[in-house]
Amino acid sequence: MIEKKQNFRIRIIFLFAIIALLTLSYLSYLRINNLIAESKLVNHTNLVNLSLEKIFGTLTDKESNHRGYLFTNDAVFLTPYFAADTIINSELNRIDSLTKGNPSQQQNAIALRTSIVKRMEMMEHNLYLFQTQKVSISDRLIGKALMDTVRTQIDKMEKEEAKLLSDYTASFS
């Protein structure tokens, strides 16, 4: 009889241990899934931000090559100047793809693309003016204002991504 009581106690303890292990396993599984989802969101935000930085860096390089050509009239600056268009368009398309599920960022991406196109058109216009006459100071100032618009739009998109990441992270905590 005492042996039966001990066996019963052992079985009860064993049952509680199994229940505790299953509960901890399930909670660990949920936590790991949340961490995976959160890391995917962090990765997504980083991809958007990297594309934005690549666009801005490439556009800045394009401007530098544009300026180098205007100062020196050396065609060596034109190769990277024109090559930048492919990179910028590729990254803009990538941003469009990455922000598909976010209407706010899609609108920001459209505004960014518009600002960049205007800036690139202004650079093309200045190249044309340079070949026919002098580029005026007002044309240069318009170019600066357009670049400032691009910078502002990129900052806006980066802040939106940071806010989204913060909101997602808070929802997982």
mmCIF file of C-alpha atoms in Angstrom:
data_model
loop_
_atom_site.group_PDB
_atom_site.id
_atom_site.type_symbol
_atom_site.label_atom_id
_atom_site.label_comp_id
_atom_site.label_asym_id
_atom_site.label_seq_id
_atom_site.Cartn_x
_atom_site.Cartn_y
_atom_site.Cartn_z
ATOM 1 C CA MET A 1 0.000 0.000 0.000
ATOM 2 C CA ILE A 2 2.803 2.370 0.830
ATOM 3 C CA GLU A 3 4.457 1.343 -2.409
ATOM 4 C CA LYS A 4 1.261 2.199 -4.334
ATOM 5 C CA LYS A 5 1.153 5.638 -2.729
ATOM 6 C CA GLN A 6 4.779 6.248 -3.670
ATOM 7 C CA ASN A 7 4.133 5.093 -7.240
ATOM 8 C CA PHE A 8 1.084 7.346 -7.393
ATOM 9 C CA ARG A 9 3.106 10.318 -6.114
ATOM 10 C CA ILE A 10 5.881 9.618 -8.603
ATOM 11 C CA ARG A 11 3.343 9.446 -11.420
ATOM 12 C CA ILE A 12 1.758 12.741 -10.322
ATOM 13 C CA ILE A 13 5.167 14.443 -10.104
ATOM 14 C CA PHE A 14 6.099 13.010 -13.495
ATOM 15 C CA LEU A 15 2.789 14.216 -14.980
ATOM 16 C CA PHE A 16 3.343 17.739 -13.615
ATOM 17 C CA ALA A 17 6.895 17.717 -14.956
ATOM 18 C CA ILE A 18 5.634 16.718 -18.426
ATOM 19 C CA ILE A 19 2.931 19.403 -18.316
ATOM 20 C CA ALA A 20 5.522 21.994 -17.228
ATOM 21 C CA LEU A 21 7.899 20.942 -20.025
ATOM 22 C CA LEU A 22 5.139 21.056 -22.632
ATOM 23 C CA THR A 23 4.008 24.470 -21.414
ATOM 24 C CA LEU A 24 7.560 25.838 -21.477
ATOM 25 C CA SER A 25 8.134 24.325 -24.915
ATOM 26 C CA TYR A 26 4.970 25.934 -26.254
ATOM 27 C CA LEU A 27 5.857 29.321 -24.748
ATOM 28 C CA SER A 28 9.385 29.060 -26.194
ATOM 29 C CA TYR A 29 7.922 28.194 -29.599
ATOM 30 C CA LEU A 30 5.664 31.278 -29.486
ATOM 31 C CA ARG A 31 8.533 33.519 -28.400
ATOM 32 C CA ILE A 32 10.838 32.201 -31.135
ATOM 33 C CA ASN A 33 8.136 32.769 -33.759
ATOM 34 C CA ASN A 34 7.695 36.348 -32.496
ATOM 35 C CA LEU A 35 11.449 36.910 -32.680
ATOM 36 C CA ILE A 36 11.555 35.546 -36.230
ATOM 37 C CA ALA A 37 8.683 37.812 -37.282
ATOM 38 C CA GLU A 38 10.318 40.784 -35.591
ATOM 39 C CA SER A 39 13.670 40.076 -37.249
ATOM 40 C CA LYS A 40 11.933 39.925 -40.648
ATOM 41 C CA LEU A 41 10.444 43.363 -39.991
ATOM 42 C CA VAL A 42 13.811 44.732 -38.899
ATOM 43 C CA ASN A 43 15.394 43.255 -42.015
ATOM 44 C CA HIS A 44 12.659 44.776 -44.200
ATOM 45 C CA THR A 45 13.184 48.208 -42.654
ATOM 46 C CA ASN A 46 16.936 47.884 -43.133
ATOM 47 C CA LEU A 47 16.450 46.956 -46.805
ATOM 48 C CA VAL A 48 14.285 50.032 -47.394
ATOM 49 C CA ASN A 49 16.779 52.267 -45.596
ATOM 50 C CA LEU A 50 19.723 50.787 -47.508
ATOM 51 C CA SER A 51 17.949 51.417 -50.802
ATOM 52 C CA LEU A 52 17.210 54.995 -49.774
ATOM 53 C CA GLU A 53 20.839 55.544 -48.813
ATOM 54 C CA LYS A 54 22.043 53.985 -52.061
ATOM 55 C CA ILE A 55 19.735 56.248 -54.052
ATOM 56 C CA PHE A 56 20.928 59.346 -52.261
ATOM 57 C CA GLY A 57 24.584 58.363 -52.499
ATOM 58 C CA THR A 58 24.292 57.573 -56.187
ATOM 59 C CA LEU A 59 22.405 60.795 -56.886
ATOM 60 C CA THR A 60 25.085 62.717 -54.991
ATOM 61 C CA ASP A 61 27.770 60.982 -57.075
ATOM 62 C CA LYS A 62 25.809 61.863 -60.211
ATOM 63 C CA GLU A 63 25.761 65.507 -59.089
ATOM 64 C CA SER A 64 29.500 65.434 -58.405
ATOM 65 C CA ASN A 65 30.218 64.046 -61.851
ATOM 66 C CA HIS A 66 27.853 66.617 -63.359
ATOM 67 C CA ARG A 67 29.692 69.385 -61.559
ATOM 68 C CA GLY A 68 33.065 67.912 -62.543
ATOM 69 C CA TYR A 69 32.054 67.944 -66.186
ATOM 70 C CA LEU A 70 30.761 71.527 -65.984
ATOM 71 C CA PHE A 71 34.003 72.706 -64.371
ATOM 72 C CA THR A 72 36.451 70.819 -66.594
ATOM 73 C CA ASN A 73 34.528 70.042 -69.793
ATOM 74 C CA ASP A 74 36.182 66.589 -69.552
ATOM 75 C CA ALA A 75 33.968 63.750 -70.824
ATOM 76 C CA VAL A 76 35.514 61.337 -68.316
ATOM 77 C CA PHE A 77 32.903 62.604 -65.845
ATOM 78 C CA LEU A 78 30.010 61.667 -68.127
ATOM 79 C CA THR A 79 30.426 57.864 -67.946
ATOM 80 C CA PRO A 80 29.660 57.572 -64.216
ATOM 81 C CA TYR A 81 27.131 60.387 -64.590
ATOM 82 C CA PHE A 82 25.024 58.368 -67.046
ATOM 83 C CA ALA A 83 25.699 55.024 -65.304
ATOM 84 C CA ALA A 84 24.073 56.394 -62.154
ATOM 85 C CA ASP A 85 20.666 56.423 -63.862
ATOM 86 C CA THR A 86 20.528 52.618 -63.971
ATOM 87 C CA ILE A 87 21.395 52.278 -60.288
ATOM 88 C CA ILE A 88 18.915 54.944 -59.217
ATOM 89 C CA ASN A 89 16.079 53.455 -61.263
ATOM 90 C CA SER A 90 16.849 49.971 -59.992
ATOM 91 C CA GLU A 91 16.772 51.116 -56.365
ATOM 92 C CA LEU A 92 13.582 53.142 -56.909
ATOM 93 C CA ASN A 93 11.936 49.999 -58.309
ATOM 94 C CA ARG A 94 13.204 48.052 -55.316
ATOM 95 C CA ILE A 95 11.669 50.585 -52.948
ATOM 96 C CA ASP A 96 8.390 50.370 -54.860
ATOM 97 C CA SER A 97 8.475 46.608 -54.366
ATOM 98 C CA LEU A 98 9.458 46.772 -50.687
ATOM 99 C CA THR A 99 6.739 49.291 -49.806
ATOM 100 C CA LYS A 100 3.872 47.585 -51.665
ATOM 101 C CA GLY A 101 1.952 46.797 -48.495
ATOM 102 C CA ASN A 102 2.203 50.293 -47.084
ATOM 103 C CA PRO A 103 0.076 52.970 -48.806
ATOM 104 C CA SER A 104 1.783 55.805 -46.932
ATOM 105 C CA GLN A 105 5.256 54.709 -48.010
ATOM 106 C CA GLN A 106 3.984 54.086 -51.551
ATOM 107 C CA GLN A 107 2.917 57.745 -51.709
ATOM 108 C CA ASN A 108 6.292 58.758 -50.296
ATOM 109 C CA ALA A 109 8.027 56.588 -52.908
ATOM 110 C CA ILE A 110 6.050 58.279 -55.680
ATOM 111 C CA ALA A 111 6.985 61.711 -54.318
ATOM 112 C CA LEU A 112 10.634 60.617 -54.056
ATOM 113 C CA ARG A 113 10.662 59.346 -57.632
ATOM 114 C CA THR A 114 9.101 62.626 -58.823
ATOM 115 C CA SER A 115 11.701 64.692 -56.953
ATOM 116 C CA ILE A 116 14.564 62.603 -58.318
ATOM 117 C CA VAL A 117 13.267 62.771 -61.882
ATOM 118 C CA LYS A 118 12.960 66.555 -61.615
ATOM 119 C CA ARG A 119 16.505 66.803 -60.264
ATOM 120 C CA MET A 120 17.884 64.571 -63.015
ATOM 121 C CA GLU A 121 15.991 66.542 -65.672
ATOM 122 C CA MET A 122 17.489 69.736 -64.287
ATOM 123 C CA MET A 123 20.974 68.236 -64.539
ATOM 124 C CA GLU A 124 20.277 67.269 -68.158
ATOM 125 C CA HIS A 125 19.010 70.787 -68.832
ATOM 126 C CA ASN A 126 22.186 72.250 -67.326
ATOM 127 C CA LEU A 127 24.303 69.978 -69.521
ATOM 128 C CA TYR A 128 22.413 71.263 -72.541
ATOM 129 C CA LEU A 129 22.847 74.869 -71.413
ATOM 130 C CA PHE A 130 26.541 74.279 -70.785
ATOM 131 C CA GLN A 131 27.031 73.122 -74.362
ATOM 132 C CA THR A 132 25.175 76.105 -75.784
ATOM 133 C CA GLN A 133 25.862 78.833 -73.238
ATOM 134 C CA LYS A 134 26.713 79.428 -69.621
ATOM 135 C CA VAL A 135 24.673 77.789 -66.874
ATOM 136 C CA SER A 136 23.141 80.572 -64.811
ATOM 137 C CA ILE A 137 23.296 80.859 -61.058
ATOM 138 C CA SER A 138 19.504 80.584 -60.888
ATOM 139 C CA ASP A 139 19.700 77.233 -62.703
ATOM 140 C CA ARG A 140 22.222 76.050 -60.130
ATOM 141 C CA LEU A 141 20.037 77.272 -57.278
ATOM 142 C CA ILE A 142 17.029 75.452 -58.728
ATOM 143 C CA GLY A 143 19.163 72.307 -58.817
ATOM 144 C CA LYS A 144 20.100 72.772 -55.171
ATOM 145 C CA ALA A 145 16.462 73.267 -54.196
ATOM 146 C CA LEU A 146 15.500 70.088 -56.061
ATOM 147 C CA MET A 147 18.251 68.138 -54.295
ATOM 148 C CA ASP A 148 17.030 69.498 -50.957
ATOM 149 C CA THR A 149 13.548 68.190 -51.845
ATOM 150 C CA VAL A 150 15.007 64.747 -52.544
ATOM 151 C CA ARG A 151 16.884 64.831 -49.226
ATOM 152 C CA THR A 152 13.720 65.851 -47.361
ATOM 153 C CA GLN A 153 11.708 63.065 -49.006
ATOM 154 C CA ILE A 154 14.332 60.454 -48.141
ATOM 155 C CA ASP A 155 14.407 61.687 -44.534
ATOM 156 C CA LYS A 156 10.614 61.456 -44.412
ATOM 157 C CA MET A 157 10.672 57.871 -45.678
ATOM 158 C CA GLU A 158 13.433 56.871 -43.238
ATOM 159 C CA LYS A 159 11.458 58.354 -40.331
ATOM 160 C CA GLU A 160 8.341 56.487 -41.483
ATOM 161 C CA GLU A 161 10.313 53.230 -41.572
ATOM 162 C CA ALA A 162 11.674 53.911 -38.078
ATOM 163 C CA LYS A 163 8.143 54.582 -36.821
ATOM 164 C CA LEU A 164 6.839 51.388 -38.425
ATOM 165 C CA LEU A 165 9.662 49.408 -36.872
ATOM 166 C CA SER A 166 8.979 50.943 -33.483
ATOM 167 C CA ASP A 167 5.259 50.150 -33.772
ATOM 168 C CA TYR A 168 5.960 46.564 -34.867
ATOM 169 C CA THR A 169 8.478 46.055 -32.079
ATOM 170 C CA ALA A 170 6.036 47.392 -29.484
ATOM 171 C CA SER A 171 3.337 45.027 -30.711
ATOM 172 C CA PHE A 172 5.650 42.032 -30.249
ATOM 173 C CA SER A 173 6.746 42.960 -26.734
#
